[in-house]
Every structure is written in C-alpha cells, then in structure tokens.
XYZ file of C-alpha atoms in Angstrom:
582
model
C 3.952 -9.650 18.519
C 3.717 -12.807 15.767
C 1.058 -15.812 16.451
C 1.675 -19.255 15.942
C -1.193 -21.626 15.003
C -0.831 -25.075 15.422
C -2.159 -27.703 12.969
C -3.612 -30.394 13.117
C -3.532 -31.864 10.291
C 0.421 -32.871 8.768
C 1.394 -30.585 6.266
C 3.357 -31.569 3.459
C 7.425 -30.601 3.735
C 8.535 -27.712 1.714
C 10.142 -28.508 -2.248
C 12.765 -27.961 -3.820
C 11.519 -24.993 -6.150
C 10.181 -24.014 -2.974
C 13.220 -23.403 -0.799
C 14.883 -22.401 -4.048
C 11.792 -19.305 -4.055
C 12.075 -18.492 -0.348
C 16.338 -18.179 -1.076
C 15.705 -15.743 -4.179
C 13.348 -13.304 -2.175
C 14.828 -13.373 0.980
C 17.890 -12.599 -1.366
C 16.854 -9.673 -2.766
C 19.136 -6.907 -0.651
C 22.337 -9.257 -1.713
C 20.972 -10.054 -5.340
C 20.262 -6.201 -5.713
C 24.055 -4.869 -5.038
C 24.901 -6.713 -7.208
C 23.307 -5.070 -9.803
C 19.990 -7.706 -9.691
C 16.755 -5.583 -10.379
C 13.556 -6.606 -8.113
C 11.670 -7.593 -10.684
C 13.985 -9.899 -11.778
C 13.403 -11.815 -8.296
C 9.745 -11.934 -9.358
C 9.527 -13.275 -11.898
C 12.099 -16.011 -10.579
C 10.365 -16.609 -7.727
C 6.643 -16.623 -9.407
C 8.014 -19.166 -11.932
C 9.304 -21.564 -9.392
C 5.839 -21.207 -7.527
C 3.801 -21.503 -10.914
C 5.022 -25.333 -11.026
C 3.646 -25.958 -7.805
C 0.356 -23.698 -7.992
C -2.110 -26.313 -8.181
C -0.261 -28.018 -5.564
C -0.120 -25.202 -2.746
C -3.291 -26.346 -1.008
C -3.552 -25.465 2.705
C -4.942 -28.279 4.737
C -8.127 -27.391 6.892
C -7.928 -26.902 10.322
C -11.732 -29.057 11.007
C -11.441 -30.696 7.992
C -9.898 -32.791 5.723
C -11.537 -30.268 2.575
C -8.669 -28.368 0.777
C -8.320 -24.869 -0.275
C -6.361 -23.292 -3.221
C -4.036 -20.223 -2.376
C -4.346 -16.355 -3.195
C -2.951 -16.703 -7.375
C -0.508 -14.491 -6.212
C 3.185 -16.048 -5.732
C 4.586 -14.213 -2.996
C 1.766 -14.553 -0.974
C 1.518 -18.449 -1.923
C 4.882 -18.772 -0.650
C 4.270 -17.042 2.327
C 1.693 -18.908 3.914
C 3.027 -21.788 2.300
C 6.576 -21.803 4.270
C 3.800 -20.015 7.411
C 2.001 -23.548 8.074
C 4.803 -25.809 6.992
C 6.708 -24.121 10.526
C 3.403 -23.425 12.423
C 2.644 -26.829 12.178
C 6.221 -27.874 14.588
C 4.843 -25.523 16.721
C 8.156 -22.953 16.105
C 7.877 -19.340 16.635
C 10.304 -16.927 16.005
C 10.795 -13.238 16.992
C 14.344 -12.370 16.560
C 17.187 -12.025 13.909
C 20.657 -11.679 12.919
C 22.092 -8.167 14.521
C 18.161 -7.178 15.830
C 17.725 -6.482 19.720
C 15.070 -9.201 21.645
C 14.446 -6.820 23.948
C 12.863 -4.453 21.483
C 10.829 -1.663 23.245
C 6.550 -2.822 22.752
C 3.923 0.066 23.075
C 2.137 0.081 25.998
C -2.246 0.543 26.046
C -1.560 4.253 25.986
C -1.306 6.645 22.580
C 1.548 5.227 20.864
C 4.150 8.288 20.165
C 5.287 9.942 16.919
C 9.179 10.648 16.255
C 10.148 13.887 14.018
C 13.747 13.859 13.315
C 14.324 17.057 10.345
C 17.906 18.454 9.003
C 17.015 22.069 9.011
C 14.537 24.375 11.638
C 13.048 27.934 11.503
C 13.877 30.890 10.908
C 16.281 28.750 8.219
C 13.253 29.149 5.680
C 13.578 25.237 3.326
C 12.594 22.498 2.792
C 13.587 20.521 5.776
C 12.568 22.843 8.365
C 9.157 23.914 7.061
C 7.864 20.865 6.004
C 9.045 18.545 8.747
C 6.781 21.023 11.058
C 3.319 21.229 9.313
C 4.012 17.800 9.401
C 4.474 17.527 13.060
C 1.421 20.109 13.382
C -0.929 17.602 11.053
C 0.065 14.822 12.222
C -0.407 15.721 16.004
C -4.189 17.270 15.252
C -5.396 14.297 15.291
C -4.962 13.228 18.731
C -4.107 10.163 18.596
C -0.810 9.866 19.118
C 1.529 11.936 20.476
C 3.750 13.861 18.194
C 8.054 15.127 19.119
C 9.916 17.255 16.851
C 13.521 16.675 17.010
C 15.945 19.813 14.976
C 19.363 20.604 14.878
C 20.840 23.367 17.905
C 23.298 25.492 15.840
C 25.626 27.327 18.586
C 25.557 31.490 17.408
C 28.509 30.963 15.978
C 26.944 28.781 12.935
C 23.464 30.906 13.874
C 25.551 33.875 12.474
C 25.692 31.646 8.635
C 23.093 30.364 8.752
C 19.693 32.129 9.655
C 18.645 35.475 7.696
C 18.811 39.112 8.571
C 21.416 38.577 11.219
C 18.577 36.892 13.984
C 20.122 34.286 16.264
C 18.923 33.071 19.881
C 20.471 32.674 23.433
C 18.546 29.616 24.988
C 16.610 26.468 22.791
C 13.602 27.714 24.483
C 13.768 30.610 22.294
C 13.903 29.239 19.401
C 11.239 27.238 19.997
C 8.856 30.004 21.056
C 9.822 31.176 17.446
C 9.108 28.428 15.115
C 5.234 27.540 17.207
C 4.445 31.718 17.011
C 5.185 30.884 13.532
C 3.838 28.483 12.813
C -0.138 29.580 14.862
C 0.468 32.248 12.528
C -0.151 30.198 9.328
C -1.820 26.861 9.762
C -5.053 28.255 12.521
C -4.604 26.451 15.282
C -2.910 25.518 18.204
C -0.885 22.207 17.556
C -0.426 20.053 20.562
C 3.196 18.719 20.186
C 6.474 18.583 21.431
C 10.233 20.722 19.869
C 13.141 18.983 21.173
C 16.590 19.665 19.582
C 19.793 17.175 19.006
C 23.413 19.507 18.247
C 24.669 20.680 14.455
C 26.587 21.831 12.953
C 26.844 23.744 9.575
C 28.432 23.007 6.512
C 30.066 25.958 4.702
C 31.050 23.847 1.811
C 27.679 21.795 1.603
C 24.669 24.625 2.636
C 23.761 21.772 4.947
C 23.594 20.821 9.081
C 25.774 17.945 10.262
C 24.167 16.050 13.649
C 27.172 16.223 16.269
C 26.675 12.438 17.639
C 24.766 10.193 17.882
C 20.764 11.909 17.127
C 18.856 8.879 17.722
C 19.646 9.855 22.091
C 17.945 12.439 22.168
C 14.172 10.579 22.019
C 13.793 8.101 25.733
C 13.553 4.822 25.357
C 10.571 5.295 26.249
C 9.795 6.911 23.392
C 11.016 5.139 20.890
C 8.082 3.873 19.062
C 7.759 5.570 15.601
C 10.854 7.417 13.891
C 10.414 9.259 10.767
C 13.668 10.210 8.988
C 13.278 13.959 7.002
C 16.238 13.119 4.634
C 17.292 9.992 6.738
C 20.393 10.006 3.863
C 21.534 12.796 5.481
C 20.728 12.435 8.751
C 22.901 8.775 8.572
C 25.948 9.861 6.424
C 27.745 9.924 9.537
C 25.762 8.416 11.973
C 27.783 6.789 14.749
C 25.314 5.312 17.316
C 22.439 3.508 18.161
C 20.980 1.590 14.653
C 17.656 3.501 14.642
C 15.885 0.237 13.551
C 16.964 -0.973 16.362
C 15.137 1.025 18.619
C 12.497 2.105 17.611
C 9.597 0.065 16.157
C 9.283 1.658 13.028
C 11.050 4.205 10.803
C 9.997 5.861 8.157
C 12.347 8.453 5.871
C 11.256 10.743 3.688
C 13.460 11.519 0.884
C 13.582 15.718 0.462
C 16.737 15.749 -1.324
C 18.172 15.414 -5.392
C 21.185 15.062 -4.158
C 22.988 13.804 -7.111
C 22.048 15.906 -9.252
C 23.432 18.695 -7.318
C 26.263 16.908 -6.731
C 26.807 16.373 -10.721
C 27.141 20.264 -10.967
C 30.884 19.945 -9.043
C 33.586 19.875 -9.468
C 34.383 16.041 -10.208
C 31.197 15.390 -9.542
C 30.343 11.925 -11.514
C 32.907 10.768 -9.247
C 31.602 11.950 -6.347
C 27.728 11.311 -7.477
C 28.928 7.212 -7.778
C 30.271 6.797 -3.916
C 27.424 9.079 -2.906
C 24.418 6.973 -4.380
C 25.926 4.066 -2.788
C 25.799 5.579 0.456
C 22.374 6.629 0.306
C 21.733 2.700 -0.497
C 23.520 1.586 2.226
C 21.959 3.816 4.989
C 18.279 3.772 3.690
C 19.088 0.062 3.504
C 20.306 -0.370 6.997
C 18.432 2.197 9.239
C 14.983 2.061 7.308
C 11.562 0.653 7.435
C 10.658 1.625 4.783
C 11.261 4.915 2.443
C 8.817 7.270 0.748
C 10.439 9.622 -2.221
C 8.857 12.354 -3.101
C 8.781 12.400 -6.717
C 10.373 10.033 -8.848
C 13.829 12.853 -9.647
C 15.263 11.357 -6.478
C 17.130 8.694 -6.025
C 15.574 4.928 -6.948
C 16.275 4.025 -2.879
C 15.669 0.457 -1.442
C 12.055 -0.047 0.173
C 10.863 3.132 -1.696
C 7.904 4.238 -2.717
C 7.088 7.621 -4.926
C 4.098 9.591 -2.931
C 3.977 13.076 -2.749
C 3.150 13.936 1.046
C 3.425 17.642 1.323
C 0.767 19.865 1.587
C 0.733 23.947 1.573
C 0.383 26.690 3.961
C -3.501 26.634 4.256
C -3.068 30.973 3.434
C -2.085 30.124 0.570
C -5.851 27.928 -0.444
C -7.354 30.761 0.922
C -5.949 33.208 -1.365
C -6.722 30.497 -4.782
C -10.595 30.423 -3.112
C -10.812 34.081 -3.344
C -9.195 34.778 -6.949
C -12.157 31.937 -8.115
C -14.765 33.573 -6.356
C -13.599 37.023 -7.547
C -13.587 35.171 -11.125
C -17.474 33.834 -10.469
C -18.027 37.736 -9.631
C -16.558 38.472 -13.487
C -13.607 40.395 -11.463
C -10.222 40.498 -12.952
C -8.188 37.901 -10.182
C -4.820 39.104 -11.948
C -3.380 42.076 -12.957
C 0.422 41.472 -13.495
C 2.375 38.973 -15.736
C 4.740 36.421 -14.569
C 7.653 35.905 -12.031
C 9.946 33.275 -10.941
C 10.940 32.954 -7.086
C 13.700 30.767 -5.693
C 16.854 30.999 -4.025
C 19.423 32.776 -5.720
C 21.626 29.499 -6.589
C 22.376 28.203 -10.391
C 21.438 25.027 -9.596
C 17.427 26.068 -8.308
C 16.832 26.886 -11.376
C 18.596 29.544 -12.721
C 20.742 28.385 -15.425
C 17.552 27.107 -17.313
C 16.409 30.511 -17.023
C 19.032 32.425 -18.259
C 19.745 29.398 -21.888
C 15.393 29.968 -22.057
C 15.091 33.331 -22.255
C 18.735 34.274 -24.164
C 17.676 31.643 -27.112
C 14.695 32.687 -27.054
C 14.954 36.734 -26.757
C 13.526 37.222 -30.306
C 11.011 35.207 -30.015
C 9.857 36.337 -26.538
C 10.389 40.153 -27.265
C 8.076 41.841 -24.545
C 8.066 39.837 -22.388
C 9.229 40.741 -19.008
C 9.776 38.576 -16.318
C 10.432 39.663 -12.747
C 12.614 37.208 -10.335
C 12.345 37.392 -6.783
C 15.596 35.476 -4.785
C 18.994 35.999 -2.779
C 21.508 33.545 -2.431
C 25.084 32.638 -2.846
C 25.222 33.377 -6.404
C 23.531 36.312 -6.631
C 25.633 38.622 -8.403
C 26.222 36.323 -10.681
C 23.306 35.697 -11.930
C 22.523 38.809 -12.446
C 25.670 40.078 -14.194
C 24.756 37.660 -16.926
C 21.392 38.730 -17.279
C 22.185 41.896 -17.883
C 25.680 40.782 -20.097
C 22.613 39.025 -22.340
C 20.673 42.097 -22.197
C 17.434 39.836 -20.750
C 14.828 41.373 -19.710
C 14.771 40.317 -16.167
C 13.550 41.952 -12.706
C 15.740 41.475 -10.068
C 14.016 42.000 -6.661
C 14.584 41.011 -3.208
C 13.375 37.581 -1.833
C 10.268 37.643 -0.120
C 7.369 34.869 1.489
C 5.814 33.669 -1.076
C 2.163 34.040 0.607
C 3.327 37.789 0.604
C 0.570 41.012 -0.774
C 3.037 41.752 -3.497
C 2.407 38.265 -4.869
C -0.561 37.788 -5.288
C -1.431 39.863 -8.450
C 0.379 37.407 -10.534
C -1.236 35.343 -13.156
C 1.723 32.899 -14.587
C 4.947 31.753 -12.518
C 7.232 29.913 -14.252
C 10.068 27.053 -12.637
C 11.776 25.528 -15.092
C 14.424 23.942 -12.391
C 15.982 20.446 -13.277
C 16.905 19.868 -9.689
C 13.780 20.083 -7.584
C 12.302 16.724 -6.329
C 8.753 18.011 -5.419
C 8.579 22.182 -5.656
C 6.825 24.365 -3.146
C 6.862 27.252 -5.133
C 5.013 25.566 -7.279
C 2.497 23.965 -5.646
C 2.081 27.276 -3.759
C 1.067 29.033 -7.163
C -1.383 26.668 -8.293
C -3.147 26.456 -5.109
C -3.138 30.543 -5.775
C -5.041 29.507 -8.849
C -1.930 31.180 -10.879
C -1.089 29.553 -14.251
C 2.777 27.377 -13.853
C 4.535 26.750 -16.075
C 7.386 23.653 -15.702
C 9.151 21.529 -16.781
C 8.247 18.149 -18.240
C 10.154 16.405 -15.811
C 9.860 13.725 -12.979
C 9.563 16.455 -10.408
C 6.468 17.757 -11.629
C 4.819 14.607 -12.729
C 2.532 15.481 -9.507
C 1.471 18.499 -10.474
C 0.466 16.908 -14.214
C -3.378 16.358 -12.999
C -4.075 20.303 -12.699
C -5.255 21.981 -15.348
C -3.355 24.960 -14.464
C 0.132 23.450 -14.755
C 1.498 23.767 -18.611
C 4.442 21.993 -18.707
C 7.020 22.106 -21.900
C 9.186 18.982 -23.149
C 11.912 21.463 -25.740
C 12.819 25.204 -25.348
C 10.734 25.735 -28.265
C 7.438 23.859 -26.045
C 8.714 26.721 -23.234
C 7.412 29.646 -25.751
C 4.343 28.514 -26.773
C 3.564 27.890 -23.474
C 4.129 31.375 -21.741
C 2.311 32.700 -24.414
C -0.545 30.748 -23.998
C -0.413 31.170 -20.386
C -0.442 35.214 -20.600
C -3.199 35.006 -22.936
C -6.084 33.261 -20.865
C -7.017 32.904 -17.462
C -6.507 29.942 -15.289
C -8.833 27.976 -14.303
C -10.563 28.025 -10.776
C -9.474 25.340 -8.224
C -12.001 22.719 -7.661
C -13.124 21.333 -4.280
C -10.989 17.889 -4.882
C -7.618 20.401 -5.970
C -7.668 22.267 -3.579
C -7.503 18.610 -0.775
C -5.457 17.302 -2.826
C -2.983 20.159 -2.157
C -3.775 20.682 1.857
C -2.065 19.025 4.534
C -4.898 17.352 5.529
C -4.854 15.196 2.455
C -0.929 14.612 2.620
C -0.340 14.256 5.636
C -3.556 11.063 5.301
C -1.099 9.818 2.076
C 1.421 9.796 4.739
C -0.053 7.563 6.793
C -1.571 4.796 4.061
C 2.122 4.821 1.769
C 4.239 4.825 5.276
C 2.027 2.181 7.066
C 1.619 4.414 9.628
C -1.800 3.257 9.537
C -1.270 -0.015 9.149
C 1.423 0.257 12.556
C -0.942 2.382 14.695
C -3.906 -0.290 14.419
C -2.498 -3.099 15.380
C -6.001 -5.065 14.190
C -4.835 -3.949 10.270
C -1.014 -5.685 10.511
C -2.108 -9.302 10.505
C -3.004 -10.317 7.075
C -5.125 -12.295 6.008
C -4.375 -14.628 3.572
C -6.612 -17.786 3.148
C -9.784 -18.773 4.800
C -11.105 -22.634 5.678
C -14.273 -22.785 6.858
C -14.879 -18.867 8.699
C -11.899 -19.509 10.356
C -8.113 -17.715 9.420
C -3.977 -18.115 9.211
C -2.759 -14.962 9.285
C 0.925 -14.186 7.309
C 3.487 -14.214 9.793
C 7.492 -14.046 9.597
C 8.250 -17.015 11.295
C 11.881 -17.296 10.037
C 15.377 -15.148 10.236
C 15.283 -12.991 7.143
C 17.973 -12.905 4.944
C 17.084 -9.339 3.863
C 16.861 -8.486 7.815
C 20.507 -10.018 8.046
C 22.132 -7.865 5.472
C 20.274 -4.830 6.896
C 22.064 -5.618 10.120
C 25.757 -6.231 8.437
C 25.795 -3.066 6.730
C 24.622 -0.852 9.348
C 27.342 -2.862 11.699
C 29.315 -1.944 8.992
C 28.556 1.574 8.973
C 28.887 1.402 12.423
C 32.558 0.706 12.447
C 33.375 3.117 9.334
C 31.780 6.163 11.350
C 33.571 5.725 14.251
C 36.697 6.151 12.805
C 37.865 10.565 12.418
C 40.764 9.747 9.752
C 37.956 7.733 7.556
C 35.084 10.515 8.890
C 37.027 13.615 7.718
C 38.092 11.825 4.194
C 34.582 11.506 3.664
C 33.869 14.911 4.167
C 32.618 15.145 7.520
C 32.687 17.973 9.858
C 35.516 17.690 11.849
C 34.758 16.523 15.395
C 30.895 15.223 14.754
C 31.736 11.952 15.777
C 30.493 13.646 19.025
C 28.863 16.451 20.465
C 31.326 19.614 21.783
C 31.973 21.919 25.041
C 29.593 24.322 23.087
C 26.541 21.958 22.526
C 27.409 20.243 26.586
C 26.415 24.577 27.378
C 23.199 25.322 25.405
C 20.946 22.302 25.982
C 22.511 21.176 29.223
C 23.931 18.552 27.891
C 26.450 15.774 30.006
C 30.258 15.380 28.690
C 30.007 13.172 25.667
C 32.848 10.541 27.521
C 30.536 10.513 30.840
C 27.482 10.145 28.337
C 29.128 7.289 25.711
C 31.550 5.963 28.016
C 34.025 3.685 25.815
C 33.316 0.840 27.309
C 29.616 1.081 27.269
C 29.055 1.182 23.537
C-alpha cells in the first residue's frame, strides 16, 4: 500500500535534468539488454542530479524552512519525485501488466512457499538445501511454510532415486522426507509438504515441471514465494506469472548452468542462448535473486550471498574434534579423500589432470575417492591408465563414521557454485584444499581452507595440509556454518525481514520538524513494464508446443499427464484450465 501525503506548500515542478535522470533510471532494464551496465546508469543519474543538488530542497510541512536532501543521488531523486506527486494528491497503485487485485496479506501469519526442482531420496543440492531452509524458516513460528517439491511417476522414480527406492503415493514419500530430516536436525519441523507434477529429462539429468507449478499454491496462501533455481523452474513455465500471484518472489540460484553447457557439443552457442533466457525469466518472474557465489551467471536483480548452512551433525563432529585436540588426542588417523558424484564435471577431470601432471612431486601420496555416477567407469579407467594412486570406493553419506578420520578434503572442482561437501568438511574440522575460484570465496575466511592458483600451488597446499594439524573451529566460525546463520543471512539479503515486518517497508528519507515523508512508488515504473512485457512474451512462446520442443523441452510438459492426475488426484488439464479461461 502506498501512502500519499498532501503537502500544503507549493512544490516546484520537476526540471529537465530531473526528468532525464528519472527516465534513465527507469530504463535500466532496457539499457541492460543493450549492454549498458547499471553502474554506468547510476553515474549518469548522479551527474544529472548533482547540477541541482543544492537546489533540491524539501519544503517544511510546518514552516517555510527547507532541509537539504540526502547525499545519495537515487534517494534525492526518489524524494523529489515523491514530494512533487504527493503535493498533487496523486497516488498510483498499479502498473502495466500488473495485477491490480493482487492478494493482500491479512493480519494472520504470513505464508512462505518454497518451490524447488528436486526431492529426496535424490541426494542433490536442490533436494536437500530447500528442505533445510523450510525447516529453519518454520522453526521461528513467525510464518507458515509450504515446501513444494516435484512428484515423479514410478517409471521416472526408477531412473532417479537410488537403491531402487520408489513410492506409490505422495504421502509415502512425504513420510520418508520428514523422517530423513528429523533424524538430522533433531527437532520436529512444522511445515507443509506439497507436490507438483514433474518429468525427468534423461539428457539433462534434471526434473522439468509439467504444467503450471504456481497453481499448486492456493490463492489464499499466495503471499511470498522462494524459487529454488528460478531459471530451471521457469525455462518452460506456461502459467500464472509468479510476481502477479505472489507479493514477493525470491529466486535462489544453485547451479552454474553455463559452465555445464559449455562442456557439451556446440556448448558456446547453447550457452549464449541459455544466458539470455536465464536473464529473461529471472527478470520477469522474481523481485529479488540471490546468487550463492560469483561463480554463477550475473543475473538481473541479484546479489551474492551464501544462504546455505550445513547439517548440524557435521558441526557436532567438528566440536568433538576440537575437544579431542584440546585434550591432546589425535583426531585424524587418515590422510586425504575426495567425495562427489562421479561425473567429469564435478571436479574429476581437474583432479586427474593435477595428479597426472605432478605424479613425481606427489610420490607416495594416496587419495581415497568416494562416489557413484554415470562417468564412473570412464573416470576409473583413465586413472588406471595414467597409473594414479587413486583408491575408488562407493559413494556414501559425508557424515558416515568411516569418513571422520580423514584430515584433508581435496576438491579441485571449477563447476560448483558453492560446494556443500566443502562446507561439511570445514564443519568437521578438516583441512580443505580447493581452487582459488569464485565458488570458494566464502570459505577463504576459514583458516583450514587452503586455496591454490596454479598446479604447483596445489602440490604445496596438499603437502602443507598433510604435515600440519587443522585449527579448531571458533564459536563464531561454527555459527557462520550453521543453518541458523544461513537463515538470518537469507532473511536479510532476500529482504524478507522487511517484507514480513511492514514497519520496515517505510524508508524514511528526510525529516522536518520531527515529521517525515516516506519513499513511495507513486508513478508507473518502466522496469515493471519491461518485466511485464518479457513475461507476456515468454508466456506466448512457451504455449507453442513446436517452440518448446525446439528449445529442448520434454514432449507433453506444457500440461501434466493422466498418470499425474491419478497419482496426485488432479482434474484433467482441460478441465482445470479450459482454453477459454487463460
């Protein structure tokens, strides 16, 4: 809701530099598509405003005195425009391609819907981390939380879930998920789990939503949405616009898709198209985007922040190691290891290249490797052909007792965004040897994280780690790795703390005689118009089956199928969404 305050004094109209500055700032989405960076736009706005800086005065509400505006050019411009419009009594509460009848939260608890692209028992980051996020957001009991995960038909479950594990109903899978979670976090998390139809893409090794995912959150609960992997969720999204249905939409970027795509055939060309599609869907469907590290694509509306923590079990292991060290006991009895899904892109290529190049320098060095995956035979064959001292073992949970005794975790991967295994190893009090890469920037503040830039540095760091004992974790370091700290960072950087607390939504820019005028969006926003236009274009394109197939969509994913109707007790798509109803 935008408040209008009528000013009694006459306010001078906007002059030409101010109008040009406002036009530049509102045109940022369009200029960005033309290659004009945001910092360049900010400098232009600052330059236009600086010529009028001493004249931008806000009339007092109670006297003829005036007060200089804040030094920030954007704030100055916001307040100047707000004061002019408020003096006319004008109030704008809509936009081009926006929903004037958007749901407004009542006085009851707010609702957060977390939508993700994978689910347990598939042990992947987008199955595990959103689950923890739901649990810790619900733990505060300040808001209701729903976790929306994909439901796969049995034929797809057999391809995705490990150990031939399948479920006959969503209720059965939900029980599995809750039992797995409670065993690890140690408390009963009060949040709802819902399912949406999904199909498994074999070539991409990922789950693609079938139908309009947003329809599986009832309108009465459509308040705040957290889209885990917003690009992935929206590549082929043909349905309600998230920012129209929800009051605040946050995207969390987990995967460096461009890095994976570049390794494929015609990867450079594919990456070019995917980069622009990712830009389009995140701009059109999110209010805020969080990137876990700078290793990901630079997306619109995005900030960089690690909003993931580690399983409390790992922190307890680290506390035990620290206690043993204080007593003078030997905490680690084994050397180095690597753990990760056995596909080339997960760091195995870099690992084998480093060990092959410095076989003589690392004479006598042995590395245990834990992992399963599609490239297992090829990786092991290559290592054997190069006569490398790698001992391959089956994949296992990182918290497994058999891994506690290792002192050094080696992770040379350059495709990660923020490696969960690296965080877990640090939490357990181990040394970590990893590349000097944006994906590892968050870990550099930990003394047990040893980074390298060259292959020679890699050798030096490995020898250093094997020769020394790790530093015990401090209480501050333990907290920074926890999900409590991650949730706090998430609330801050996603602006959920402001959204959930309406009083923080009023940003006070200037005070006069103890009274204030608040910053308000009082004019049609060109950025919203561009975003709405992109969303409309995307909706039209994803509605065409031929175009969907040409861009790699799974046939029949525009709507869910009969098996999904049966498993999830859904009405047929033609009944749920009649052709005349969209």
